[in-house]
Amino acid sequence: MDAETPERRVVVTGLGVITALGDDAPSFWESLLAGRNGISSVERVDLDGYPCRIGGEIKGFDPTRYMEPKEARRNDRYTHFAMAAGRNALEDSGFAPRDDDERGRFGVLIGSGIGGMETIETQSRRLFEGGHRKVSPFMIPMLISNIASGVVAIEFGAMGPNYGIVSACATGSHAIGESLRILRNGDADVMLAGGSEAAITQLGYAGFCSMKAMATNFNDNPERASRPFDAKRDGFVMGEGAGVLVLETLEHAQARGARIYCELTGYGATCDAYHITSPDPAGKGLSLCMRNTLADARLEPSDIDYINAHGTSTPYNDKTETKSIKDVFGAHAYQLKISSSKSMTGHLLGAAGGIEAIAAILAIRSGEIPPTINYEVPDPECDLHYVPNQKIRQPVRAALSNNLGFGGHNACLVFRACDEATAD
């Protein structure tokens, strides 16, 4: 971009979400504010004998509500979720490209931390039990992590920038942030951006249980299992689903009379450069990421009212994130409202950034902050205001969303209220 060209402003005009708490943004938000819990015993997958047998499972999901039956059979569950959330987001935005010029300026960036885990599992079983001829010719496109972006683009005629990001649990936030850069750079007018994940499988649980990363003390009481920042937390709970935003340049949104939720003003991406799975105990990578995001948004720490935390309910993540927040925000850290949506949805891995961005956006939009449920026993190392168990009514000028991933990846986003926001 030319140094004298004003930076293109980017706004949010559509929200699409599917989780165990609801299959659209209004039902998801209503559930979050009410402190409803979407975590239950897993039914779709046989986890008998596994150390963890619970999850934020989407019950009764029918992909043919969102795509043709033949296409549903040729795609993995994670792509089904991406299509559902993408369709919902576009319908919410009211945008549909009318010609090739508009299609060429419309892109899709929907990432996944793992991709087609269920496909890998089922096709491996076919190979080992029946030989190579039993493997589906659709196996490769079903399992690769970029295919959700491709399938969604084909469905809606998006001919602009299109690829997949894979950065574990930071994927969704990276996808949204990179879409912000695409729009600022003038390479598109509209982006469909977010993350999707479907890792509630035997293989997924076997791997994470072997790492001792999952909650194992609440199989008989699933609703109490995900407890971010609580002293009795013992691991994360798997969730599944997708969160997708429609992002547009402000100019494009105003030209078509779109309803505007808020503005996306800041993005940061860093690496801990410390360990493949454990966060840096000093939190230096996340601190740097938050600082860079605030600088990109041209905001001071005191301008942030709410943080939707990564808050996984693991012993190390929660205290490290708390440490980083205090490092960046200083005394203002104790004025911030901080909550973790994962206490109700479970951890959606690569989709977490998408659905948690939506929570931050709707906090700005509604002037309400969702709680962190199951917060019962304070942890001396987690001593900030985590909005325990009950929502708070409070105007939110700007909200920060944090996401961290295996590999040391950090991604942060800042959304803020804007004068151009329009009523429903």
CSV table of C-alpha atoms in Angstrom, one decimal:
chain,number,residue,atom,x,y,z
A,1,MET,CA,0.0,0.0,0.0
A,2,ASP,CA,1.3,3.5,-0.9
A,3,ALA,CA,2.5,5.4,2.2
A,4,GLU,CA,0.0,8.2,1.4
A,5,THR,CA,-3.0,5.9,0.8
A,6,PRO,CA,-5.3,5.7,3.9
A,7,GLU,CA,-5.4,2.3,5.4
A,8,ARG,CA,-8.6,0.4,4.6
A,9,ARG,CA,-10.8,-0.1,7.6
A,10,VAL,CA,-12.2,-3.5,8.1
A,11,VAL,CA,-15.6,-4.3,9.7
A,12,VAL,CA,-17.6,-7.4,10.7
A,13,THR,CA,-20.9,-7.8,8.8
A,14,GLY,CA,-21.7,-11.5,9.4
A,15,LEU,CA,-21.4,-14.2,12.1
A,16,GLY,CA,-21.7,-17.9,11.6
A,17,VAL,CA,-21.2,-20.4,14.5
A,18,ILE,CA,-22.0,-24.0,15.2
A,19,THR,CA,-21.1,-25.5,18.6
A,20,ALA,CA,-22.6,-27.7,21.2
A,21,LEU,CA,-24.3,-24.5,22.5
A,22,GLY,CA,-26.2,-23.7,19.3
A,23,ASP,CA,-26.1,-23.7,15.5
A,24,ASP,CA,-26.4,-20.0,14.9
A,25,ALA,CA,-24.9,-16.9,16.5
A,26,PRO,CA,-28.1,-15.8,18.4
A,27,SER,CA,-28.6,-19.2,20.1
A,28,PHE,CA,-24.9,-19.5,20.8
A,29,TRP,CA,-24.8,-16.0,22.4
A,30,GLU,CA,-27.9,-16.6,24.5
A,31,SER,CA,-26.4,-19.8,25.8
A,32,LEU,CA,-23.1,-18.2,26.7
A,33,LEU,CA,-24.7,-15.3,28.5
A,34,ALA,CA,-26.9,-17.8,30.5
A,35,GLY,CA,-23.9,-19.9,31.5
A,36,ARG,CA,-25.3,-23.0,29.8
A,37,ASN,CA,-23.0,-25.9,29.5
A,38,GLY,CA,-22.6,-27.8,26.2
A,39,ILE,CA,-20.3,-30.5,27.7
A,40,SER,CA,-21.7,-34.0,28.1
A,41,SER,CA,-20.8,-37.6,27.7
A,42,VAL,CA,-19.7,-38.4,24.2
A,43,GLU,CA,-22.3,-40.5,22.3
A,44,ARG,CA,-21.2,-40.6,18.7
A,45,VAL,CA,-17.9,-42.2,19.4
A,46,ASP,CA,-17.2,-45.2,21.6
A,47,LEU,CA,-14.8,-44.0,24.3
A,48,ASP,CA,-15.3,-46.9,26.7
A,49,GLY,CA,-12.2,-47.3,28.8
A,50,TYR,CA,-10.7,-44.0,27.8
A,51,PRO,CA,-9.5,-41.7,30.6
A,52,CYS,CA,-11.7,-38.9,29.2
A,53,ARG,CA,-15.1,-39.7,27.9
A,54,ILE,CA,-16.7,-36.3,27.7
A,55,GLY,CA,-16.8,-33.4,25.2
A,56,GLY,CA,-18.5,-30.5,23.7
A,57,GLU,CA,-20.2,-32.8,21.1
A,58,ILE,CA,-22.7,-31.5,18.6
A,59,LYS,CA,-25.6,-33.8,18.9
A,60,GLY,CA,-27.8,-34.8,15.9
A,61,PHE,CA,-25.9,-32.7,13.4
A,62,ASP,CA,-27.2,-33.2,9.8
A,63,PRO,CA,-24.8,-31.9,7.1
A,64,THR,CA,-27.5,-32.2,4.4
A,65,ARG,CA,-29.1,-29.1,5.9
A,66,TYR,CA,-26.1,-27.1,4.5
A,67,MET,CA,-24.9,-29.1,1.5
A,68,GLU,CA,-26.1,-31.7,-1.0
A,69,PRO,CA,-26.1,-35.3,0.3
A,70,LYS,CA,-23.6,-36.4,-2.3
A,71,GLU,CA,-21.2,-33.6,-1.3
A,72,ALA,CA,-21.7,-34.4,2.3
A,73,ARG,CA,-20.6,-38.0,1.8
A,74,ARG,CA,-17.5,-36.8,0.0
A,75,ASN,CA,-16.4,-34.5,2.8
A,76,ASP,CA,-15.2,-34.9,6.4
A,77,ARG,CA,-17.2,-33.7,9.4
A,78,TYR,CA,-14.8,-30.7,9.9
A,79,THR,CA,-15.8,-29.5,6.4
A,80,HIS,CA,-19.5,-30.0,7.2
A,81,PHE,CA,-19.1,-27.7,10.1
A,82,ALA,CA,-17.2,-25.1,8.0
A,83,MET,CA,-20.0,-25.1,5.4
A,84,ALA,CA,-22.6,-24.7,8.1
A,85,ALA,CA,-20.9,-21.8,9.8
A,86,GLY,CA,-19.9,-20.2,6.4
A,87,ARG,CA,-23.5,-20.4,5.1
A,88,ASN,CA,-24.9,-18.9,8.3
A,89,ALA,CA,-22.4,-16.1,8.3
A,90,LEU,CA,-23.1,-15.2,4.7
A,91,GLU,CA,-26.9,-15.3,5.2
A,92,ASP,CA,-26.4,-13.1,8.3
A,93,SER,CA,-24.4,-10.6,6.3
A,94,GLY,CA,-26.7,-10.4,3.3
A,95,PHE,CA,-23.8,-10.6,0.9
A,96,ALA,CA,-23.9,-12.7,-2.3
A,97,PRO,CA,-21.5,-11.9,-5.2
A,98,ARG,CA,-23.5,-10.9,-8.3
A,99,ASP,CA,-20.9,-11.3,-11.1
A,100,ASP,CA,-17.3,-12.3,-11.8
A,101,ASP,CA,-15.9,-8.9,-10.7
A,102,GLU,CA,-17.5,-9.4,-7.2
A,103,ARG,CA,-16.5,-13.1,-7.1
A,104,GLY,CA,-12.9,-12.1,-7.8
A,105,ARG,CA,-12.9,-9.8,-4.9
A,106,PHE,CA,-14.4,-12.3,-2.5
A,107,GLY,CA,-12.1,-14.7,-0.6
A,108,VAL,CA,-12.3,-17.6,1.9
A,109,LEU,CA,-9.8,-18.4,4.6
A,110,ILE,CA,-11.2,-21.1,6.9
A,111,GLY,CA,-8.5,-23.0,8.7
A,112,SER,CA,-8.4,-26.2,10.8
A,113,GLY,CA,-5.8,-27.3,13.3
A,114,ILE,CA,-6.0,-31.0,12.4
A,115,GLY,CA,-8.3,-31.3,9.4
A,116,GLY,CA,-10.1,-34.6,8.6
A,117,MET,CA,-9.2,-36.6,11.7
A,118,GLU,CA,-12.3,-38.8,11.3
A,119,THR,CA,-11.3,-39.6,7.7
A,120,ILE,CA,-7.8,-40.5,8.7
A,121,GLU,CA,-9.2,-42.9,11.3
A,122,THR,CA,-11.9,-44.6,9.2
A,123,GLN,CA,-9.7,-44.9,6.0
A,124,SER,CA,-6.8,-46.3,8.0
A,125,ARG,CA,-9.1,-48.9,9.4
A,126,ARG,CA,-10.3,-49.8,5.8
A,127,LEU,CA,-6.7,-50.1,4.7
A,128,PHE,CA,-5.6,-52.4,7.5
A,129,GLU,CA,-8.7,-54.5,7.5
A,130,GLY,CA,-9.4,-54.8,3.7
A,131,GLY,CA,-6.4,-53.7,1.8
A,132,HIS,CA,-5.6,-50.6,-0.3
A,133,ARG,CA,-8.5,-51.1,-2.7
A,134,LYS,CA,-10.9,-50.4,0.2
A,135,VAL,CA,-9.6,-46.8,0.6
A,136,SER,CA,-11.9,-44.1,-0.7
A,137,PRO,CA,-10.7,-42.1,-3.8
A,138,PHE,CA,-11.9,-39.1,-1.9
A,139,MET,CA,-9.7,-39.8,1.1
A,140,ILE,CA,-7.0,-37.2,0.4
A,141,PRO,CA,-9.3,-34.2,-0.3
A,142,MET,CA,-11.4,-35.2,2.7
A,143,LEU,CA,-8.6,-35.1,5.2
A,144,ILE,CA,-6.4,-32.2,4.1
A,145,SER,CA,-6.8,-29.0,6.2
A,146,ASN,CA,-7.2,-26.6,3.3
A,147,ILE,CA,-10.2,-28.3,1.7
A,148,ALA,CA,-12.8,-26.5,3.8
A,149,SER,CA,-11.8,-23.2,2.3
A,150,GLY,CA,-11.9,-24.8,-1.2
A,151,VAL,CA,-15.3,-26.4,-0.8
A,152,VAL,CA,-16.9,-23.3,0.7
A,153,ALA,CA,-15.5,-21.2,-2.1
A,154,ILE,CA,-16.9,-23.5,-4.7
A,155,GLU,CA,-20.3,-23.4,-3.1
A,156,PHE,CA,-20.5,-19.6,-2.9
A,157,GLY,CA,-18.4,-18.6,-6.0
A,158,ALA,CA,-15.6,-17.0,-4.1
A,159,MET,CA,-12.7,-16.6,-6.6
A,160,GLY,CA,-10.5,-14.3,-4.5
A,161,PRO,CA,-7.7,-15.3,-2.0
A,162,ASN,CA,-8.2,-18.8,-0.8
A,163,TYR,CA,-6.1,-21.1,1.3
A,164,GLY,CA,-6.0,-22.8,4.7
A,165,ILE,CA,-4.0,-22.0,7.8
A,166,VAL,CA,-2.8,-24.7,10.2
A,167,SER,CA,-1.5,-23.4,13.5
A,168,ALA,CA,-3.1,-25.8,16.0
A,169,CYS,CA,-5.3,-23.9,18.5
A,170,ALA,CA,-4.4,-20.5,17.1
A,171,THR,CA,-5.7,-21.4,13.6
A,172,GLY,CA,-9.0,-19.5,13.7
A,173,SER,CA,-7.5,-16.3,15.0
A,174,HIS,CA,-4.7,-16.5,12.4
A,175,ALA,CA,-7.2,-17.0,9.7
A,176,ILE,CA,-9.2,-13.9,10.8
A,177,GLY,CA,-6.0,-11.8,11.2
A,178,GLU,CA,-4.5,-12.8,7.8
A,179,SER,CA,-7.9,-11.9,6.3
A,180,LEU,CA,-7.6,-8.5,7.9
A,181,ARG,CA,-4.3,-8.0,6.1
A,182,ILE,CA,-5.7,-9.2,2.8
A,183,LEU,CA,-8.5,-6.6,3.0
A,184,ARG,CA,-6.2,-3.9,4.2
A,185,ASN,CA,-3.8,-4.6,1.3
A,186,GLY,CA,-6.6,-4.2,-1.2
A,187,ASP,CA,-6.5,-7.9,-2.4
A,188,ALA,CA,-10.2,-8.4,-1.7
A,189,ASP,CA,-13.3,-6.6,-0.6
A,190,VAL,CA,-14.9,-9.4,1.3
A,191,MET,CA,-13.4,-12.4,3.2
A,192,LEU,CA,-15.1,-15.3,4.9
A,193,ALA,CA,-12.7,-16.2,7.7
A,194,GLY,CA,-12.5,-18.5,10.7
A,195,GLY,CA,-11.8,-22.0,11.8
A,196,SER,CA,-13.4,-25.5,11.9
A,197,GLU,CA,-12.6,-28.7,13.8
A,198,ALA,CA,-14.0,-32.2,14.3
A,199,ALA,CA,-11.5,-34.1,16.5
A,200,ILE,CA,-13.9,-36.0,18.7
A,201,THR,CA,-12.7,-39.3,17.5
A,202,GLN,CA,-11.1,-42.3,19.1
A,203,LEU,CA,-7.7,-41.4,17.6
A,204,GLY,CA,-8.0,-37.8,18.7
A,205,TYR,CA,-8.9,-38.8,22.3
A,206,ALA,CA,-6.2,-41.5,22.4
A,207,GLY,CA,-3.5,-39.0,21.4
A,208,PHE,CA,-4.6,-36.2,23.8
A,209,CYS,CA,-5.2,-38.6,26.7
A,210,SER,CA,-1.7,-40.1,26.1
A,211,MET,CA,-0.3,-36.6,26.5
A,212,LYS,CA,-2.3,-36.3,29.8
A,213,ALA,CA,-3.7,-33.0,28.5
A,214,MET,CA,-7.4,-33.8,29.0
A,215,ALA,CA,-9.7,-33.6,32.0
A,216,THR,CA,-10.2,-37.0,33.6
A,217,ASN,CA,-11.8,-36.3,37.0
A,218,PHE,CA,-15.3,-35.4,35.8
A,219,ASN,CA,-16.5,-38.3,33.6
A,220,ASP,CA,-19.5,-38.7,35.9
A,221,ASN,CA,-20.1,-35.0,36.1
A,222,PRO,CA,-19.2,-33.6,32.6
A,223,GLU,CA,-20.7,-30.2,33.1
A,224,ARG,CA,-18.2,-29.4,35.8
A,225,ALA,CA,-15.1,-30.6,33.8
A,226,SER,CA,-14.0,-27.4,32.0
A,227,ARG,CA,-13.1,-24.9,34.7
A,228,PRO,CA,-10.6,-22.3,33.4
A,229,PHE,CA,-8.6,-20.4,36.0
A,230,ASP,CA,-10.2,-22.5,38.8
A,231,ALA,CA,-7.7,-24.2,41.2
A,232,LYS,CA,-9.3,-27.6,40.6
A,233,ARG,CA,-8.8,-27.6,36.8
A,234,ASP,CA,-7.1,-30.7,35.6
A,235,GLY,CA,-7.1,-30.5,31.8
A,236,PHE,CA,-9.0,-29.4,28.7
A,237,VAL,CA,-12.3,-30.8,27.4
A,238,MET,CA,-12.5,-31.4,23.6
A,239,GLY,CA,-15.2,-29.5,21.7
A,240,GLU,CA,-16.1,-29.4,18.0
A,241,GLY,CA,-17.7,-27.0,15.5
A,242,ALA,CA,-16.9,-23.9,13.6
A,243,GLY,CA,-16.8,-20.1,13.9
A,244,VAL,CA,-16.7,-18.0,10.7
A,245,LEU,CA,-16.9,-14.2,10.2
A,246,VAL,CA,-17.8,-12.1,7.2
A,247,LEU,CA,-15.2,-9.3,7.0
A,248,GLU,CA,-15.5,-6.4,4.6
A,249,THR,CA,-13.8,-3.2,3.9
A,250,LEU,CA,-15.8,-0.4,5.5
A,251,GLU,CA,-16.3,1.2,2.1
A,252,HIS,CA,-17.7,-2.0,0.6
A,253,ALA,CA,-20.0,-2.6,3.5
A,254,GLN,CA,-21.4,0.9,3.4
A,255,ALA,CA,-21.9,0.9,-0.4
A,256,ARG,CA,-24.2,-2.1,-0.1
A,257,GLY,CA,-25.9,-0.9,3.0
A,258,ALA,CA,-24.7,-3.8,5.2
A,259,ARG,CA,-25.4,-4.1,8.9
A,260,ILE,CA,-22.1,-3.6,10.7
A,261,TYR,CA,-21.4,-5.3,14.1
A,262,CYS,CA,-18.0,-3.6,14.9
A,263,GLU,CA,-14.6,-3.0,13.5
A,264,LEU,CA,-11.6,-5.3,13.4
A,265,THR,CA,-8.7,-3.1,14.2
A,266,GLY,CA,-5.7,-5.2,15.4
A,267,TYR,CA,-3.9,-8.4,14.8
A,268,GLY,CA,-0.7,-9.9,16.2
A,269,ALA,CA,1.1,-13.2,15.6
A,270,THR,CA,4.2,-14.4,17.5
A,271,CYS,CA,5.9,-17.6,18.6
A,272,ASP,CA,7.1,-18.6,22.1
A,273,ALA,CA,10.1,-20.3,20.6
A,274,TYR,CA,10.2,-22.4,23.7
A,275,HIS,CA,8.5,-25.9,23.5
A,276,ILE,CA,6.3,-27.8,21.1
A,277,THR,CA,3.4,-28.2,23.6
A,278,SER,CA,4.1,-26.2,26.8
A,279,PRO,CA,3.7,-22.5,26.9
A,280,ASP,CA,6.7,-20.4,27.9
A,281,PRO,CA,6.3,-20.0,31.7
A,282,ALA,CA,7.3,-16.4,31.5
A,283,GLY,CA,4.6,-15.8,28.9
A,284,LYS,CA,7.0,-13.7,26.7
A,285,GLY,CA,5.6,-14.8,23.4
A,286,LEU,CA,2.0,-14.0,24.3
A,287,SER,CA,2.9,-10.7,25.9
A,288,LEU,CA,4.7,-9.7,22.7
A,289,CYS,CA,1.7,-10.8,20.7
A,290,MET,CA,-0.8,-8.7,22.8
A,291,ARG,CA,1.5,-5.7,22.6
A,292,ASN,CA,1.8,-6.0,18.9
A,293,THR,CA,-1.9,-6.3,18.5
A,294,LEU,CA,-2.6,-3.2,20.6
A,295,ALA,CA,0.0,-1.3,18.5
A,296,ASP,CA,-1.6,-2.5,15.3
A,297,ALA,CA,-5.0,-1.3,16.6
A,298,ARG,CA,-3.5,2.0,17.7
A,299,LEU,CA,-4.9,1.4,21.2
A,300,GLU,CA,-3.5,1.7,24.7
A,301,PRO,CA,-3.9,-1.1,27.2
A,302,SER,CA,-6.4,1.1,29.1
A,303,ASP,CA,-8.7,1.1,26.0
A,304,ILE,CA,-9.5,-2.6,26.4
A,305,ASP,CA,-12.5,-3.5,28.5
A,306,TYR,CA,-12.8,-7.2,27.9
A,307,ILE,CA,-10.5,-10.2,27.0
A,308,ASN,CA,-12.0,-13.4,25.7
A,309,ALA,CA,-9.1,-15.5,27.0
A,310,HIS,CA,-7.6,-18.7,25.6
A,311,GLY,CA,-8.4,-20.1,29.0
A,312,THR,CA,-8.1,-23.9,28.3
A,313,SER,CA,-8.6,-25.2,31.8
A,314,THR,CA,-5.1,-26.7,31.8
A,315,PRO,CA,-2.8,-26.0,34.8
A,316,TYR,CA,-0.1,-24.3,32.8
A,317,ASN,CA,-2.0,-22.4,30.2
A,318,ASP,CA,-4.3,-20.5,32.6
A,319,LYS,CA,-1.6,-19.2,34.9
A,320,THR,CA,0.7,-18.3,32.0
A,321,GLU,CA,-2.0,-16.4,30.2
A,322,THR,CA,-2.8,-14.6,33.5
A,323,LYS,CA,0.9,-13.7,33.9
A,324,SER,CA,1.0,-12.3,30.4
A,325,ILE,CA,-2.1,-10.2,30.8
A,326,LYS,CA,-0.6,-8.7,34.0
A,327,ASP,CA,2.7,-8.1,32.2
A,328,VAL,CA,1.0,-6.2,29.3
A,329,PHE,CA,-1.8,-4.4,31.1
A,330,GLY,CA,-0.1,-3.6,34.4
A,331,ALA,CA,-2.6,-2.1,37.0
A,332,HIS,CA,-5.3,-2.1,34.4
A,333,ALA,CA,-5.3,-5.9,34.3
A,334,TYR,CA,-7.3,-5.8,37.6
A,335,GLN,CA,-9.9,-3.6,35.9
A,336,LEU,CA,-10.3,-5.9,32.9
A,337,LYS,CA,-13.2,-8.4,32.6
A,338,ILE,CA,-11.8,-11.7,31.4
A,339,SER,CA,-13.7,-14.8,30.6
A,340,SER,CA,-13.2,-18.2,28.8
A,341,SER,CA,-15.9,-19.5,26.5
A,342,LYS,CA,-14.2,-22.9,26.7
A,343,SER,CA,-15.8,-23.4,30.1
A,344,MET,CA,-19.1,-24.0,28.2
A,345,THR,CA,-18.1,-25.1,24.7
A,346,GLY,CA,-15.0,-27.1,25.4
A,347,HIS,CA,-11.8,-26.5,23.4
A,348,LEU,CA,-12.5,-26.4,19.7
A,349,LEU,CA,-8.8,-26.5,18.8
A,350,GLY,CA,-8.5,-24.8,15.4
A,351,ALA,CA,-12.1,-23.5,15.5
A,352,ALA,CA,-11.6,-21.8,18.9
A,353,GLY,CA,-10.4,-18.5,17.5
A,354,GLY,CA,-13.5,-18.2,15.3
A,355,ILE,CA,-16.1,-18.8,17.9
A,356,GLU,CA,-14.3,-16.8,20.5
A,357,ALA,CA,-14.0,-13.8,18.2
A,358,ILE,CA,-17.7,-14.0,17.8
A,359,ALA,CA,-18.1,-13.9,21.6
A,360,ALA,CA,-15.9,-10.8,21.7
A,361,ILE,CA,-17.8,-9.1,18.9
A,362,LEU,CA,-21.2,-9.8,20.6
A,363,ALA,CA,-19.9,-8.5,23.9
A,364,ILE,CA,-19.2,-5.2,22.2
A,365,ARG,CA,-22.5,-5.3,20.4
A,366,SER,CA,-24.7,-6.2,23.4
A,367,GLY,CA,-22.9,-4.5,26.3
A,368,GLU,CA,-22.9,-7.9,28.1
A,369,ILE,CA,-19.9,-10.0,29.1
A,370,PRO,CA,-20.3,-13.8,29.3
A,371,PRO,CA,-19.1,-15.6,32.4
A,372,THR,CA,-16.5,-18.2,33.0
A,373,ILE,CA,-18.5,-21.0,34.6
A,374,ASN,CA,-17.3,-23.6,37.1
A,375,TYR,CA,-15.2,-21.0,38.8
A,376,GLU,CA,-15.4,-22.2,42.4
A,377,VAL,CA,-12.0,-22.2,44.0
A,378,PRO,CA,-9.6,-19.3,43.4
A,379,ASP,CA,-6.1,-20.0,42.3
A,380,PRO,CA,-3.5,-17.6,43.8
A,381,GLU,CA,-1.7,-17.6,40.5
A,382,CYS,CA,-4.9,-16.7,38.6
A,383,ASP,CA,-6.0,-13.6,40.5
A,384,LEU,CA,-7.8,-11.5,37.9
A,385,HIS,CA,-11.5,-10.8,37.3
A,386,TYR,CA,-12.7,-13.9,35.3
A,387,VAL,CA,-16.4,-13.0,35.4
A,388,PRO,CA,-17.2,-16.0,37.6
A,389,ASN,CA,-20.4,-17.9,36.9
A,390,GLN,CA,-22.7,-15.0,36.0
A,391,LYS,CA,-22.7,-12.5,33.1
A,392,ILE,CA,-22.0,-8.9,33.6
A,393,ARG,CA,-23.7,-5.9,32.0
A,394,GLN,CA,-21.0,-3.4,31.0
A,395,PRO,CA,-20.3,-1.3,27.9
A,396,VAL,CA,-17.4,-2.7,26.0
A,397,ARG,CA,-15.4,-0.2,23.9
A,398,ALA,CA,-12.8,-2.7,22.7
A,399,ALA,CA,-12.3,-6.4,23.2
A,400,LEU,CA,-9.2,-8.6,22.8
A,401,SER,CA,-9.3,-12.3,21.9
A,402,ASN,CA,-6.3,-14.5,22.6
A,403,ASN,CA,-5.5,-17.9,21.1
A,404,LEU,CA,-2.4,-20.1,21.6
A,405,GLY,CA,-1.4,-23.3,19.8
A,406,PHE,CA,1.0,-26.2,20.0
A,407,GLY,CA,4.3,-25.2,18.4
A,408,GLY,CA,4.3,-22.0,20.5
A,409,HIS,CA,2.0,-20.1,18.1
A,410,ASN,CA,0.2,-17.0,19.5
A,411,ALA,CA,-2.5,-15.0,17.7
A,412,CYS,CA,-4.5,-12.1,19.1
A,413,LEU,CA,-7.3,-9.9,17.7
A,414,VAL,CA,-8.8,-6.6,18.7
A,415,PHE,CA,-12.3,-5.7,17.9
A,416,ARG,CA,-13.7,-2.3,18.8
A,417,ALA,CA,-17.0,-0.4,18.6
A,418,CYS,CA,-17.3,2.0,15.7
A,419,ASP,CA,-19.6,4.9,14.9
A,420,GLU,CA,-20.5,3.2,11.6
A,421,ALA,CA,-22.1,0.2,13.5
A,422,THR,CA,-25.7,-0.3,12.5
A,423,ALA,CA,-28.7,-1.6,14.3
A,424,ASP,CA,-30.3,-5.0,13.6
